[in-house]
């Protein structure tokens, strides 16, 4: 199944549109599951009814989350529209998985600092960037050396969610640590070059136009992996960035050392960044731009978090 002609066509179309490798993995995985669900019948022989059956199976029998069902739907819409050239899917009988309305877990500034004090080294710097810039963990780990703009006090987020670029804050506290980290990257890169490696993966247009840029320091990942690996798309042996799981494990260990009972993940720092800015009086449009939200409604969730807080409404018992 992994080497089938159909899946190769899917992968080629995804890469042509410059979707991320994680999107490629997710889409191909859902397409494989869909085909297996219908007894390995080719999708050309399947249609709206079969797509509905599979998505309803996910919601009713597998009890998946709404976001999971939506991801499966996106994969199948991509398959039929972009690969099989079927313009629309008629899904009138689709039973949507219920998406519960949940407020994000946020940390107070004191709680965030308590957790950060339990961290050290590279993990501390990463979490300080998450909390100080509001970027996602994936965006942080994909940072290249040239994305850090010390002169203007900002960092560039390239190809963020929705394949959009944006500028975010560069915490002043992180600058000395970032300079040291770049020196470490430089040392690793020079060693790689002497061993015949050191090439970075560039966007396709740039790689063709400026092939020598592949070995420049600016294109190296800010948080490089300890090992050289082969890129699954280009087969280039290069030094990728570290895994988010490494950061998450160390963060969980740090939280366990505190008295904080909240469920804290790397993404919690992003939520906390947004609420801190709003509490400090910054305009919600500014926060929206920094977070890279396409829709203002997404950013509005943080106003609900603030309004639910203990300082918004005075409890009757406190007036006694």
PDB file of C-alpha atoms in Angstrom:
ATOM      1  CA  UNK A   1       0.000   0.000   0.000  1.00  0.00           C
ATOM      2  CA  UNK A   2       2.827   2.396   0.920  1.00  0.00           C
ATOM      3  CA  UNK A   3       4.292   2.185  -2.644  1.00  0.00           C
ATOM      4  CA  UNK A   4       0.997   2.182  -4.528  1.00  0.00           C
ATOM      5  CA  UNK A   5       0.609   4.443  -7.554  1.00  0.00           C
ATOM      6  CA  UNK A   6      -2.311   6.266  -5.938  1.00  0.00           C
ATOM      7  CA  UNK A   7      -0.361   7.128  -2.794  1.00  0.00           C
ATOM      8  CA  UNK A   8       2.578   8.317  -4.874  1.00  0.00           C
ATOM      9  CA  UNK A   9       0.213  10.632  -6.733  1.00  0.00           C
ATOM     10  CA  UNK A  10      -1.102  11.900  -3.390  1.00  0.00           C
ATOM     11  CA  UNK A  11       2.420  12.538  -2.109  1.00  0.00           C
ATOM     12  CA  UNK A  12       3.462  14.329  -5.300  1.00  0.00           C
ATOM     13  CA  UNK A  13       0.428  16.597  -5.168  1.00  0.00           C
ATOM     14  CA  UNK A  14       1.023  17.386  -1.480  1.00  0.00           C
ATOM     15  CA  UNK A  15       4.677  18.233  -2.157  1.00  0.00           C
ATOM     16  CA  UNK A  16       3.767  20.321  -5.186  1.00  0.00           C
ATOM     17  CA  UNK A  17       1.626  22.441  -2.882  1.00  0.00           C
ATOM     18  CA  UNK A  18       4.439  22.678  -0.310  1.00  0.00           C
ATOM     19  CA  UNK A  19       2.425  21.092   2.491  1.00  0.00           C
ATOM     20  CA  UNK A  20       4.416  19.983   5.524  1.00  0.00           C
ATOM     21  CA  UNK A  21       5.742  16.453   5.902  1.00  0.00           C
ATOM     22  CA  UNK A  22       3.450  15.957   8.910  1.00  0.00           C
ATOM     23  CA  UNK A  23       0.457  16.810   6.718  1.00  0.00           C
ATOM     24  CA  UNK A  24       1.711  14.338   4.128  1.00  0.00           C
ATOM     25  CA  UNK A  25       1.974  11.606   6.756  1.00  0.00           C
ATOM     26  CA  UNK A  26      -1.475  12.371   8.178  1.00  0.00           C
ATOM     27  CA  UNK A  27      -3.243  12.526   4.800  1.00  0.00           C
ATOM     28  CA  UNK A  28      -1.706   9.338   3.431  1.00  0.00           C
ATOM     29  CA  UNK A  29      -2.470   7.530   6.689  1.00  0.00           C
ATOM     30  CA  UNK A  30      -6.163   8.520   6.547  1.00  0.00           C
ATOM     31  CA  UNK A  31      -6.422   7.536   2.872  1.00  0.00           C
ATOM     32  CA  UNK A  32      -4.930   4.099   3.617  1.00  0.00           C
ATOM     33  CA  UNK A  33      -7.399   3.580   6.480  1.00  0.00           C
ATOM     34  CA  UNK A  34     -10.298   4.669   4.269  1.00  0.00           C
ATOM     35  CA  UNK A  35      -9.318   2.218   1.516  1.00  0.00           C
ATOM     36  CA  UNK A  36      -8.864  -0.642   3.992  1.00  0.00           C
ATOM     37  CA  UNK A  37     -12.223   0.144   5.591  1.00  0.00           C
ATOM     38  CA  UNK A  38     -13.853  -0.505   2.202  1.00  0.00           C
ATOM     39  CA  UNK A  39     -11.954  -3.740   1.530  1.00  0.00           C
ATOM     40  CA  UNK A  40      -9.071  -2.207  -0.464  1.00  0.00           C
ATOM     41  CA  UNK A  41     -11.421  -1.042  -3.246  1.00  0.00           C
ATOM     42  CA  UNK A  42      -9.888   1.769  -5.310  1.00  0.00           C
ATOM     43  CA  UNK A  43     -11.318   5.196  -4.299  1.00  0.00           C
ATOM     44  CA  UNK A  44     -12.326   5.847  -7.919  1.00  0.00           C
ATOM     45  CA  UNK A  45     -14.978   3.169  -7.452  1.00  0.00           C
ATOM     46  CA  UNK A  46     -16.107   4.768  -4.202  1.00  0.00           C
ATOM     47  CA  UNK A  47     -17.962   8.016  -3.745  1.00  0.00           C
ATOM     48  CA  UNK A  48     -19.958  10.259  -1.443  1.00  0.00           C
ATOM     49  CA  UNK A  49     -21.820   7.398   0.250  1.00  0.00           C
ATOM     50  CA  UNK A  50     -18.638   5.518   1.096  1.00  0.00           C
ATOM     51  CA  UNK A  51     -16.936   8.650   2.412  1.00  0.00           C
ATOM     52  CA  UNK A  52     -19.963   9.318   4.640  1.00  0.00           C
ATOM     53  CA  UNK A  53     -19.932   5.733   5.867  1.00  0.00           C
ATOM     54  CA  UNK A  54     -16.288   5.962   6.886  1.00  0.00           C
ATOM     55  CA  UNK A  55     -16.565   9.349   8.582  1.00  0.00           C
ATOM     56  CA  UNK A  56     -19.733   8.267  10.423  1.00  0.00           C
ATOM     57  CA  UNK A  57     -17.860   5.119  11.495  1.00  0.00           C
ATOM     58  CA  UNK A  58     -15.153   7.311  13.007  1.00  0.00           C
ATOM     59  CA  UNK A  59     -17.696   9.416  14.891  1.00  0.00           C
ATOM     60  CA  UNK A  60     -20.105   6.676  15.998  1.00  0.00           C
ATOM     61  CA  UNK A  61     -18.026   3.506  16.349  1.00  0.00           C
ATOM     62  CA  UNK A  62     -14.561   4.864  17.025  1.00  0.00           C
ATOM     63  CA  UNK A  63     -15.836   7.855  19.021  1.00  0.00           C
ATOM     64  CA  UNK A  64     -13.051  10.088  17.709  1.00  0.00           C
ATOM     65  CA  UNK A  65     -12.742  13.772  18.554  1.00  0.00           C
ATOM     66  CA  UNK A  66     -14.229  16.351  16.208  1.00  0.00           C
ATOM     67  CA  UNK A  67     -10.757  17.526  15.187  1.00  0.00           C
ATOM     68  CA  UNK A  68      -9.792  13.958  14.246  1.00  0.00           C
ATOM     69  CA  UNK A  69     -12.889  13.518  12.078  1.00  0.00           C
ATOM     70  CA  UNK A  70     -12.192  16.887  10.432  1.00  0.00           C
ATOM     71  CA  UNK A  71      -8.626  15.854   9.637  1.00  0.00           C
ATOM     72  CA  UNK A  72      -9.873  12.626   8.027  1.00  0.00           C
ATOM     73  CA  UNK A  73     -12.424  14.637   6.043  1.00  0.00           C
ATOM     74  CA  UNK A  74      -9.728  17.062   4.847  1.00  0.00           C
ATOM     75  CA  UNK A  75      -7.595  14.153   3.680  1.00  0.00           C
ATOM     76  CA  UNK A  76     -10.445  12.587   1.711  1.00  0.00           C
ATOM     77  CA  UNK A  77     -11.530  15.915   0.200  1.00  0.00           C
ATOM     78  CA  UNK A  78      -7.916  16.415  -0.920  1.00  0.00           C
ATOM     79  CA  UNK A  79      -7.857  12.910  -2.401  1.00  0.00           C
ATOM     80  CA  UNK A  80     -11.021  13.337  -4.417  1.00  0.00           C
ATOM     81  CA  UNK A  81     -10.621  16.973  -5.430  1.00  0.00           C
ATOM     82  CA  UNK A  82      -6.885  17.332  -6.038  1.00  0.00           C
ATOM     83  CA  UNK A  83      -5.873  13.793  -7.050  1.00  0.00           C
ATOM     84  CA  UNK A  84      -8.980  12.162  -8.511  1.00  0.00           C
ATOM     85  CA  UNK A  85     -10.350  15.476  -9.898  1.00  0.00           C
ATOM     86  CA  UNK A  86     -13.797  15.181  -8.370  1.00  0.00           C
ATOM     87  CA  UNK A  87     -14.780  18.746  -7.552  1.00  0.00           C
ATOM     88  CA  UNK A  88     -17.143  18.265  -4.610  1.00  0.00           C
ATOM     89  CA  UNK A  89     -18.318  15.674  -2.135  1.00  0.00           C
ATOM     90  CA  UNK A  90     -21.999  15.596  -1.232  1.00  0.00           C
ATOM     91  CA  UNK A  91     -22.019  14.774   2.479  1.00  0.00           C
ATOM     92  CA  UNK A  92     -25.585  15.644   3.473  1.00  0.00           C
ATOM     93  CA  UNK A  93     -25.875  12.659   5.818  1.00  0.00           C
ATOM     94  CA  UNK A  94     -22.564  13.152   7.552  1.00  0.00           C
ATOM     95  CA  UNK A  95     -22.852  12.973  11.335  1.00  0.00           C
ATOM     96  CA  UNK A  96     -20.399  15.427  12.783  1.00  0.00           C
ATOM     97  CA  UNK A  97     -18.471  14.443  15.879  1.00  0.00           C
ATOM     98  CA  UNK A  98     -19.356  16.812  18.677  1.00  0.00           C
ATOM     99  CA  UNK A  99     -16.695  19.380  19.474  1.00  0.00           C
ATOM    100  CA  UNK A 100     -16.900  20.263  23.161  1.00  0.00           C
ATOM    101  CA  UNK A 101     -16.340  23.891  24.050  1.00  0.00           C
ATOM    102  CA  UNK A 102     -13.291  23.958  26.262  1.00  0.00           C
ATOM    103  CA  UNK A 103     -11.305  26.865  27.588  1.00  0.00           C
ATOM    104  CA  UNK A 104      -7.538  26.473  27.254  1.00  0.00           C
ATOM    105  CA  UNK A 105      -5.423  25.779  30.314  1.00  0.00           C
ATOM    106  CA  UNK A 106      -3.356  28.861  31.138  1.00  0.00           C
ATOM    107  CA  UNK A 107      -0.669  29.581  33.673  1.00  0.00           C
ATOM    108  CA  UNK A 108      -0.369  32.697  35.764  1.00  0.00           C
ATOM    109  CA  UNK A 109       2.918  34.522  35.353  1.00  0.00           C
ATOM    110  CA  UNK A 110       4.031  33.206  38.736  1.00  0.00           C
ATOM    111  CA  UNK A 111       3.216  29.609  37.768  1.00  0.00           C
ATOM    112  CA  UNK A 112       5.033  29.955  34.453  1.00  0.00           C
ATOM    113  CA  UNK A 113       8.147  31.278  36.159  1.00  0.00           C
ATOM    114  CA  UNK A 114       8.064  28.497  38.772  1.00  0.00           C
ATOM    115  CA  UNK A 115       8.072  25.908  35.982  1.00  0.00           C
ATOM    116  CA  UNK A 116      10.818  27.664  34.033  1.00  0.00           C
ATOM    117  CA  UNK A 117      12.983  27.676  37.161  1.00  0.00           C
ATOM    118  CA  UNK A 118      12.892  23.859  37.119  1.00  0.00           C
ATOM    119  CA  UNK A 119      14.331  23.742  33.601  1.00  0.00           C
ATOM    120  CA  UNK A 120      17.815  24.319  32.297  1.00  0.00           C
ATOM    121  CA  UNK A 121      19.897  24.398  29.158  1.00  0.00           C
ATOM    122  CA  UNK A 122      18.319  24.042  25.754  1.00  0.00           C
ATOM    123  CA  UNK A 123      14.900  23.037  27.118  1.00  0.00           C
ATOM    124  CA  UNK A 124      14.770  26.193  29.241  1.00  0.00           C
ATOM    125  CA  UNK A 125      15.567  28.385  26.238  1.00  0.00           C
ATOM    126  CA  UNK A 126      12.894  26.691  24.119  1.00  0.00           C
ATOM    127  CA  UNK A 127      10.212  27.089  26.806  1.00  0.00           C
ATOM    128  CA  UNK A 128      11.216  30.717  27.368  1.00  0.00           C
ATOM    129  CA  UNK A 129      10.674  31.327  23.653  1.00  0.00           C
ATOM    130  CA  UNK A 130       7.297  29.576  23.773  1.00  0.00           C
ATOM    131  CA  UNK A 131       6.169  31.720  26.712  1.00  0.00           C
ATOM    132  CA  UNK A 132       7.928  34.898  25.604  1.00  0.00           C
ATOM    133  CA  UNK A 133       6.973  34.814  21.925  1.00  0.00           C
ATOM    134  CA  UNK A 134       3.744  32.796  21.819  1.00  0.00           C
ATOM    135  CA  UNK A 135       5.015  30.538  19.048  1.00  0.00           C
ATOM    136  CA  UNK A 136       4.037  26.883  18.704  1.00  0.00           C
ATOM    137  CA  UNK A 137       6.531  24.179  19.644  1.00  0.00           C
ATOM    138  CA  UNK A 138       6.734  23.058  15.995  1.00  0.00           C
ATOM    139  CA  UNK A 139       7.425  26.644  14.910  1.00  0.00           C
ATOM    140  CA  UNK A 140      10.098  27.021  17.573  1.00  0.00           C
ATOM    141  CA  UNK A 141      11.941  23.849  16.592  1.00  0.00           C
ATOM    142  CA  UNK A 142      11.802  24.796  12.900  1.00  0.00           C
ATOM    143  CA  UNK A 143      13.564  28.113  13.543  1.00  0.00           C
ATOM    144  CA  UNK A 144      16.745  28.578  11.518  1.00  0.00           C
ATOM    145  CA  UNK A 145      19.711  30.676  12.646  1.00  0.00           C
ATOM    146  CA  UNK A 146      18.769  33.465  10.222  1.00  0.00           C
ATOM    147  CA  UNK A 147      15.243  33.706  11.663  1.00  0.00           C
ATOM    148  CA  UNK A 148      16.587  35.427  14.787  1.00  0.00           C
ATOM    149  CA  UNK A 149      16.705  39.189  14.188  1.00  0.00           C
ATOM    150  CA  UNK A 150      18.720  40.582  17.087  1.00  0.00           C
ATOM    151  CA  UNK A 151      18.866  44.114  15.687  1.00  0.00           C
ATOM    152  CA  UNK A 152      15.099  44.568  15.454  1.00  0.00           C
ATOM    153  CA  UNK A 153      14.254  42.387  18.454  1.00  0.00           C
ATOM    154  CA  UNK A 154      12.066  39.942  16.569  1.00  0.00           C
ATOM    155  CA  UNK A 155      11.996  36.414  15.235  1.00  0.00           C
ATOM    156  CA  UNK A 156      10.580  35.177  11.969  1.00  0.00           C
ATOM    157  CA  UNK A 157       8.163  32.280  11.886  1.00  0.00           C
ATOM    158  CA  UNK A 158       8.384  30.713   8.438  1.00  0.00           C
ATOM    159  CA  UNK A 159       5.596  28.602   6.971  1.00  0.00           C
ATOM    160  CA  UNK A 160       3.576  28.503  10.181  1.00  0.00           C
ATOM    161  CA  UNK A 161       0.107  27.011  10.422  1.00  0.00           C
ATOM    162  CA  UNK A 162      -1.687  27.577   7.135  1.00  0.00           C
ATOM    163  CA  UNK A 163       1.727  27.941   5.433  1.00  0.00           C
ATOM    164  CA  UNK A 164       1.898  31.611   6.475  1.00  0.00           C
ATOM    165  CA  UNK A 165       4.935  33.635   7.562  1.00  0.00           C
ATOM    166  CA  UNK A 166       4.784  36.098  10.441  1.00  0.00           C
ATOM    167  CA  UNK A 167       6.942  38.086  12.830  1.00  0.00           C
ATOM    168  CA  UNK A 168       6.839  37.547  16.593  1.00  0.00           C
ATOM    169  CA  UNK A 169       8.558  38.983  19.650  1.00  0.00           C
ATOM    170  CA  UNK A 170      12.141  38.218  20.577  1.00  0.00           C
ATOM    171  CA  UNK A 171      12.325  38.217  24.389  1.00  0.00           C
ATOM    172  CA  UNK A 172      15.273  40.337  25.505  1.00  0.00           C
ATOM    173  CA  UNK A 173      16.017  37.846  28.273  1.00  0.00           C
ATOM    174  CA  UNK A 174      16.667  35.161  25.661  1.00  0.00           C
ATOM    175  CA  UNK A 175      19.190  37.118  23.578  1.00  0.00           C
ATOM    176  CA  UNK A 176      22.399  36.097  25.464  1.00  0.00           C
ATOM    177  CA  UNK A 177      21.291  32.447  25.486  1.00  0.00           C
ATOM    178  CA  UNK A 178      20.410  32.592  21.788  1.00  0.00           C
ATOM    179  CA  UNK A 179      23.830  33.992  20.916  1.00  0.00           C
ATOM    180  CA  UNK A 180      25.457  31.091  22.785  1.00  0.00           C
ATOM    181  CA  UNK A 181      23.131  28.615  21.091  1.00  0.00           C
ATOM    182  CA  UNK A 182      24.067  29.970  17.660  1.00  0.00           C
ATOM    183  CA  UNK A 183      27.753  29.526  18.516  1.00  0.00           C
ATOM    184  CA  UNK A 184      27.011  25.880  19.379  1.00  0.00           C
ATOM    185  CA  UNK A 185      25.193  25.453  16.075  1.00  0.00           C
ATOM    186  CA  UNK A 186      28.159  27.012  14.263  1.00  0.00           C
ATOM    187  CA  UNK A 187      30.559  24.568  15.905  1.00  0.00           C
ATOM    188  CA  UNK A 188      28.351  21.561  15.022  1.00  0.00           C
ATOM    189  CA  UNK A 189      27.924  22.843  11.458  1.00  0.00           C
ATOM    190  CA  UNK A 190      31.657  23.263  10.887  1.00  0.00           C
ATOM    191  CA  UNK A 191      32.210  19.716  12.089  1.00  0.00           C
ATOM    192  CA  UNK A 192      29.490  18.437   9.745  1.00  0.00           C
ATOM    193  CA  UNK A 193      31.076  20.237   6.790  1.00  0.00           C
ATOM    194  CA  UNK A 194      34.452  18.599   7.429  1.00  0.00           C
ATOM    195  CA  UNK A 195      32.709  15.196   7.387  1.00  0.00           C
ATOM    196  CA  UNK A 196      30.962  15.840   4.083  1.00  0.00           C
ATOM    197  CA  UNK A 197      27.579  16.828   5.519  1.00  0.00           C
ATOM    198  CA  UNK A 198      26.195  20.238   6.537  1.00  0.00           C
ATOM    199  CA  UNK A 199      23.615  20.708   3.788  1.00  0.00           C
ATOM    200  CA  UNK A 200      20.244  22.079   4.892  1.00  0.00           C
ATOM    201  CA  UNK A 201      16.915  21.506   3.173  1.00  0.00           C
ATOM    202  CA  UNK A 202      15.763  24.718   1.510  1.00  0.00           C
ATOM    203  CA  UNK A 203      12.423  25.631  -0.043  1.00  0.00           C
ATOM    204  CA  UNK A 204      12.389  24.228  -3.587  1.00  0.00           C
ATOM    205  CA  UNK A 205      12.722  27.544  -5.452  1.00  0.00           C
ATOM    206  CA  UNK A 206      15.626  28.692  -3.303  1.00  0.00           C
ATOM    207  CA  UNK A 207      17.411  25.350  -3.501  1.00  0.00           C
ATOM    208  CA  UNK A 208      17.391  25.561  -7.307  1.00  0.00           C
ATOM    209  CA  UNK A 209      18.316  29.246  -7.497  1.00  0.00           C
ATOM    210  CA  UNK A 210      20.931  29.316  -4.732  1.00  0.00           C
ATOM    211  CA  UNK A 211      22.315  25.772  -4.339  1.00  0.00           C
ATOM    212  CA  UNK A 212      25.339  27.007  -2.340  1.00  0.00           C
ATOM    213  CA  UNK A 213      23.040  28.386   0.354  1.00  0.00           C
ATOM    214  CA  UNK A 214      22.433  24.830   1.559  1.00  0.00           C
ATOM    215  CA  UNK A 215      25.749  24.858   3.408  1.00  0.00           C
ATOM    216  CA  UNK A 216      25.404  28.353   4.917  1.00  0.00           C
ATOM    217  CA  UNK A 217      25.080  28.746   8.689  1.00  0.00           C
ATOM    218  CA  UNK A 218      21.935  30.842   8.357  1.00  0.00           C
ATOM    219  CA  UNK A 219      19.884  27.903   7.076  1.00  0.00           C
ATOM    220  CA  UNK A 220      20.886  25.523   9.880  1.00  0.00           C
ATOM    221  CA  UNK A 221      18.271  24.674  12.517  1.00  0.00           C
ATOM    222  CA  UNK A 222      18.593  26.637  15.740  1.00  0.00           C
ATOM    223  CA  UNK A 223      18.028  23.473  17.789  1.00  0.00           C
ATOM    224  CA  UNK A 224      19.773  20.731  15.793  1.00  0.00           C
ATOM    225  CA  UNK A 225      19.452  17.026  16.432  1.00  0.00           C
ATOM    226  CA  UNK A 226      22.382  15.111  17.859  1.00  0.00           C
ATOM    227  CA  UNK A 227      22.398  12.783  14.839  1.00  0.00           C
ATOM    228  CA  UNK A 228      22.463  12.963  11.047  1.00  0.00           C
ATOM    229  CA  UNK A 229      19.387  11.469   9.363  1.00  0.00           C
ATOM    230  CA  UNK A 230      18.032  10.960   5.859  1.00  0.00           C
ATOM    231  CA  UNK A 231      15.185  13.208   4.733  1.00  0.00           C
ATOM    232  CA  UNK A 232      12.250  10.998   3.605  1.00  0.00           C
ATOM    233  CA  UNK A 233      11.391  13.334   0.737  1.00  0.00           C
ATOM    234  CA  UNK A 234      14.769  14.236  -0.768  1.00  0.00           C
ATOM    235  CA  UNK A 235      16.955  11.430   0.657  1.00  0.00           C
ATOM    236  CA  UNK A 236      19.432  14.124   1.661  1.00  0.00           C
ATOM    237  CA  UNK A 237      21.457  13.209   4.733  1.00  0.00           C
ATOM    238  CA  UNK A 238      21.246  16.245   6.986  1.00  0.00           C
ATOM    239  CA  UNK A 239      20.941  17.333  10.598  1.00  0.00           C
ATOM    240  CA  UNK A 240      17.249  17.810  11.410  1.00  0.00           C
ATOM    241  CA  UNK A 241      15.975  19.629  14.489  1.00  0.00           C
ATOM    242  CA  UNK A 242      15.319  17.889  17.813  1.00  0.00           C
ATOM    243  CA  UNK A 243      12.012  16.162  18.482  1.00  0.00           C
ATOM    244  CA  UNK A 244       9.216  17.946  20.320  1.00  0.00           C
ATOM    245  CA  UNK A 245       8.863  14.801  22.428  1.00  0.00           C
ATOM    246  CA  UNK A 246      12.238  15.491  24.006  1.00  0.00           C
ATOM    247  CA  UNK A 247      11.069  18.926  25.111  1.00  0.00           C
ATOM    248  CA  UNK A 248       7.691  17.646  26.278  1.00  0.00           C
ATOM    249  CA  UNK A 249       9.218  14.904  28.425  1.00  0.00           C
ATOM    250  CA  UNK A 250      11.556  17.323  30.191  1.00  0.00           C
ATOM    251  CA  UNK A 251       8.723  19.802  30.678  1.00  0.00           C
ATOM    252  CA  UNK A 252       6.509  17.143  32.267  1.00  0.00           C
ATOM    253  CA  UNK A 253       9.326  16.202  34.609  1.00  0.00           C
ATOM    254  CA  UNK A 254       9.777  19.865  35.578  1.00  0.00           C
ATOM    255  CA  UNK A 255       6.052  20.346  36.261  1.00  0.00           C
ATOM    256  CA  UNK A 256       6.088  17.233  38.472  1.00  0.00           C
ATOM    257  CA  UNK A 257       8.711  18.950  40.637  1.00  0.00           C
ATOM    258  CA  UNK A 258       6.287  21.796  41.409  1.00  0.00           C
ATOM    259  CA  UNK A 259       2.960  22.014  43.251  1.00  0.00           C
ATOM    260  CA  UNK A 260       1.116  22.991  40.056  1.00  0.00           C
ATOM    261  CA  UNK A 261      -1.733  20.559  39.380  1.00  0.00           C
ATOM    262  CA  UNK A 262      -2.708  21.912  35.961  1.00  0.00           C
ATOM    263  CA  UNK A 263      -2.139  19.808  32.855  1.00  0.00           C
ATOM    264  CA  UNK A 264       0.795  21.646  31.329  1.00  0.00           C
ATOM    265  CA  UNK A 265       2.092  21.046  27.810  1.00  0.00           C
ATOM    266  CA  UNK A 266       4.328  23.069  25.528  1.00  0.00           C
ATOM    267  CA  UNK A 267       1.195  24.622  24.033  1.00  0.00           C
ATOM    268  CA  UNK A 268       0.148  25.880  27.471  1.00  0.00           C
ATOM    269  CA  UNK A 269       2.915  28.477  27.260  1.00  0.00           C
ATOM    270  CA  UNK A 270       1.373  29.822  24.042  1.00  0.00           C
ATOM    271  CA  UNK A 271      -2.028  30.135  25.730  1.00  0.00           C
ATOM    272  CA  UNK A 272      -0.393  31.837  28.707  1.00  0.00           C
ATOM    273  CA  UNK A 273       1.454  34.285  26.441  1.00  0.00           C
ATOM    274  CA  UNK A 274      -1.822  35.402  24.865  1.00  0.00           C
ATOM    275  CA  UNK A 275      -3.687  35.855  28.151  1.00  0.00           C
ATOM    276  CA  UNK A 276      -0.762  37.751  29.685  1.00  0.00           C
ATOM    277  CA  UNK A 277      -0.732  40.238  26.792  1.00  0.00           C
ATOM    278  CA  UNK A 278      -4.487  40.801  26.980  1.00  0.00           C
ATOM    279  CA  UNK A 279      -4.356  41.229  30.745  1.00  0.00           C
ATOM    280  CA  UNK A 280      -1.603  43.778  30.254  1.00  0.00           C
ATOM    281  CA  UNK A 281      -3.888  45.824  28.007  1.00  0.00           C
ATOM    282  CA  UNK A 282      -2.560  44.995  24.544  1.00  0.00           C
ATOM    283  CA  UNK A 283      -4.994  45.201  21.639  1.00  0.00           C
ATOM    284  CA  UNK A 284      -6.551  41.891  20.638  1.00  0.00           C
ATOM    285  CA  UNK A 285      -5.662  42.500  16.963  1.00  0.00           C
ATOM    286  CA  UNK A 286      -2.010  42.753  17.947  1.00  0.00           C
ATOM    287  CA  UNK A 287      -2.267  39.480  19.846  1.00  0.00           C
ATOM    288  CA  UNK A 288      -3.978  37.897  16.830  1.00  0.00           C
ATOM    289  CA  UNK A 289      -1.087  38.890  14.549  1.00  0.00           C
ATOM    290  CA  UNK A 290       1.560  37.663  16.975  1.00  0.00           C
ATOM    291  CA  UNK A 291      -0.181  34.297  17.347  1.00  0.00           C
ATOM    292  CA  UNK A 292      -0.779  33.978  13.609  1.00  0.00           C
ATOM    293  CA  UNK A 293      -4.514  33.364  13.950  1.00  0.00           C
ATOM    294  CA  UNK A 294      -6.382  33.687  10.661  1.00  0.00           C
ATOM    295  CA  UNK A 295      -9.698  34.335  12.397  1.00  0.00           C
ATOM    296  CA  UNK A 296     -10.179  36.795  15.267  1.00  0.00           C
ATOM    297  CA  UNK A 297     -12.687  34.380  16.839  1.00  0.00           C
ATOM    298  CA  UNK A 298      -9.809  32.030  17.604  1.00  0.00           C
ATOM    299  CA  UNK A 299      -8.037  34.757  19.560  1.00  0.00           C
ATOM    300  CA  UNK A 300     -11.277  35.753  21.327  1.00  0.00           C
ATOM    301  CA  UNK A 301     -11.151  32.527  23.381  1.00  0.00           C
ATOM    302  CA  UNK A 302      -8.503  34.166  25.549  1.00  0.00           C
ATOM    303  CA  UNK A 303     -10.842  36.995  26.481  1.00  0.00           C
ATOM    304  CA  UNK A 304     -13.197  34.336  27.833  1.00  0.00           C
ATOM    305  CA  UNK A 305     -10.358  32.926  29.921  1.00  0.00           C
ATOM    306  CA  UNK A 306      -9.702  36.362  31.408  1.00  0.00           C
ATOM    307  CA  UNK A 307     -13.381  37.037  32.016  1.00  0.00           C
ATOM    308  CA  UNK A 308     -13.761  33.737  33.840  1.00  0.00           C
ATOM    309  CA  UNK A 309     -10.977  34.672  36.204  1.00  0.00           C
ATOM    310  CA  UNK A 310     -11.418  35.531  39.864  1.00  0.00           C
ATOM    311  CA  UNK A 311     -10.715  39.240  39.335  1.00  0.00           C
ATOM    312  CA  UNK A 312     -13.569  39.762  36.881  1.00  0.00           C
ATOM    313  CA  UNK A 313     -16.570  39.132  39.155  1.00  0.00           C
ATOM    314  CA  UNK A 314     -16.630  39.621  42.905  1.00  0.00           C
ATOM    315  CA  UNK A 315     -17.984  36.603  44.741  1.00  0.00           C
ATOM    316  CA  UNK A 316     -20.911  37.278  47.117  1.00  0.00           C
ATOM    317  CA  UNK A 317     -19.099  35.510  49.922  1.00  0.00           C
ATOM    318  CA  UNK A 318     -16.253  38.036  49.626  1.00  0.00           C
ATOM    319  CA  UNK A 319     -18.667  40.872  50.407  1.00  0.00           C
ATOM    320  CA  UNK A 320     -19.648  39.414  53.767  1.00  0.00           C
TER     321      UNK A 320
END
